[in-house]
Amino acid sequence: MKHLIEPLDFTIEEYEKLFSLVDDIIAKPEEFSHFCDNKLLASLFFEPSTRTRLSFETAMERLGGKVIGFSDAGVSSSTKGETLADTIRVIENYADICAMRHPKEGAALLASKVVKNMPIINAGDGGHEHPTQTLADLITIRHYKGRFDNLTIGFCGDLKFGRTIHSLARALNRYKNVKFIFISPEELKMPEVFKQNIKKENYKETDSLVDVIGDLDILYMSRVQKERFVSSDEYERLKDFFILDREKLKHAKDDMIILHPLPRVNEIAPEVDSDERAVYFQQTKFGMFGRMALIITLLEAKND
Ligand code: CP
């Protein structure tokens, strides 16, 4: 049985199959509208979410399946002291597949070790990884750039706690000649563990967006992750370190694309939304199709 806990759980070839499936779903959605008849997705969100939860639930509904779960850990028996392992053992008796978000790093991995017959999808574990956002990001890059090789991507903002950045960097590092520019204040630098497999000559670090924006094929903006800060003063000091606006975009390539996992706070000025390089709302739609393809793939692997 297959799970998706981190982006490298799928090979490049498996991603290619997923992308082909996404193409088929977009071209002929009616052919997939009964794939999950009589199937149940457990949607367990121990942490807030708009896109990930609703796109998973929409994906399952569009495949003909049904959804159980909660969007607030406060209404689950975890408030009574139930362990995550016990919760998952129970949910496995009810559902065919499970998407789970949790504030603790490693929670989805733990769930995957406990289950016997229910694929686990990591919908975000603390400041660690977010592999289904990576799916949305890769599908968007494939759509607009047509390739994953020979790209320069700038990750800008909170690289310390930005789990979507950790996951996408690991996924893209498998392709040829991908250059990374990590743009952050010193306090929010990319953790060493997520740089250790990137060749030194393939990345650089800076605290100036303007200095490097002209080199980028993709600019991946991110929110400063308020919920992961111990000090609110530190958050207030760093939250507006980068704000992408029309003035800064004058220095960018005409065919650069701007991604953002959303939610956005201040880091992209609303005036940027009308720029044709801003594709972050389309990215959310690709995320839903990616999750449809992922549910199909994991349920097929389970049946095999
Ligand atoms: N991109 C993302 O994870 O958004 P949500 O937190 O709204 O799910």
mmCIF file with all atom_site columns, C-alpha atoms and ligand atoms in Angstrom, residues 48-53 101 130 133 261-263, ligand 1:
data_model
loop_
_atom_site.group_PDB
_atom_site.id
_atom_site.type_symbol
_atom_site.label_atom_id
_atom_site.label_alt_id
_atom_site.label_comp_id
_atom_site.label_asym_id
_atom_site.label_entity_id
_atom_site.label_seq_id
_atom_site.pdbx_PDB_ins_code
_atom_site.Cartn_x
_atom_site.Cartn_y
_atom_site.Cartn_z
_atom_site.occupancy
_atom_site.B_iso_or_equiv
_atom_site.pdbx_formal_charge
_atom_site.auth_seq_id
_atom_site.auth_comp_id
_atom_site.auth_asym_id
_atom_site.auth_atom_id
_atom_site.pdbx_PDB_model_num
ATOM   1  C CA . PRO A 1 48  ? -6.800 25.346 10.056 1.00 0.00 ? 48  PRO A CA 1
ATOM   2  C CA . SER A 1 49  ? -7.014 25.102 6.265  1.00 0.00 ? 49  SER A CA 1
ATOM   3  C CA . THR A 1 50  ? -9.066 26.530 3.416  1.00 0.00 ? 50  THR A CA 1
ATOM   4  C CA . ARG A 1 51  ? -7.538 25.266 0.161  1.00 0.00 ? 51  ARG A CA 1
ATOM   5  C CA . THR A 1 52  ? -6.132 21.904 1.128  1.00 0.00 ? 52  THR A CA 1
ATOM   6  C CA . ARG A 1 53  ? -9.175 20.678 3.013  1.00 0.00 ? 53  ARG A CA 1
ATOM   7  C CA . ARG A 1 101 ? -3.128 17.887 8.565  1.00 0.00 ? 101 ARG A CA 1
ATOM   8  C CA . HIS A 1 130 ? 3.319  19.654 2.449  1.00 0.00 ? 130 HIS A CA 1
ATOM   9  C CA . GLN A 1 133 ? 0.875  21.497 -2.257 1.00 0.00 ? 133 GLN A CA 1
ATOM   10 C CA . PRO A 1 261 ? 0.648  28.484 -1.840 1.00 0.00 ? 261 PRO A CA 1
ATOM   11 C CA . LEU A 1 262 ? -1.745 30.992 -0.203 1.00 0.00 ? 262 LEU A CA 1
ATOM   12 C CA . PRO A 1 263 ? -3.097 32.277 2.096  1.00 0.00 ? 263 PRO A CA 1
HETATM 13 N N1 . CP  B 2 .   ? -1.761 26.156 0.645  1.00 0.00 ? 1   CP  B N1 1
HETATM 14 C C1 . CP  B 2 .   ? -2.380 25.722 1.771  1.00 0.00 ? 1   CP  B C1 1
HETATM 15 O O1 . CP  B 2 .   ? -1.966 24.766 2.421  1.00 0.00 ? 1   CP  B O1 1
HETATM 16 O O2 . CP  B 2 .   ? -3.475 26.464 2.112  1.00 0.00 ? 1   CP  B O2 1
HETATM 17 P P1 . CP  B 2 .   ? -4.439 26.111 3.331  1.00 0.00 ? 1   CP  B P1 1
HETATM 18 O O3 . CP  B 2 .   ? -3.646 26.289 4.587  1.00 0.00 ? 1   CP  B O3 1
HETATM 19 O O4 . CP  B 2 .   ? -5.606 27.064 3.224  1.00 0.00 ? 1   CP  B O4 1
HETATM 20 O O5 . CP  B 2 .   ? -4.870 24.671 3.166  1.00 0.00 ? 1   CP  B O5 1
#
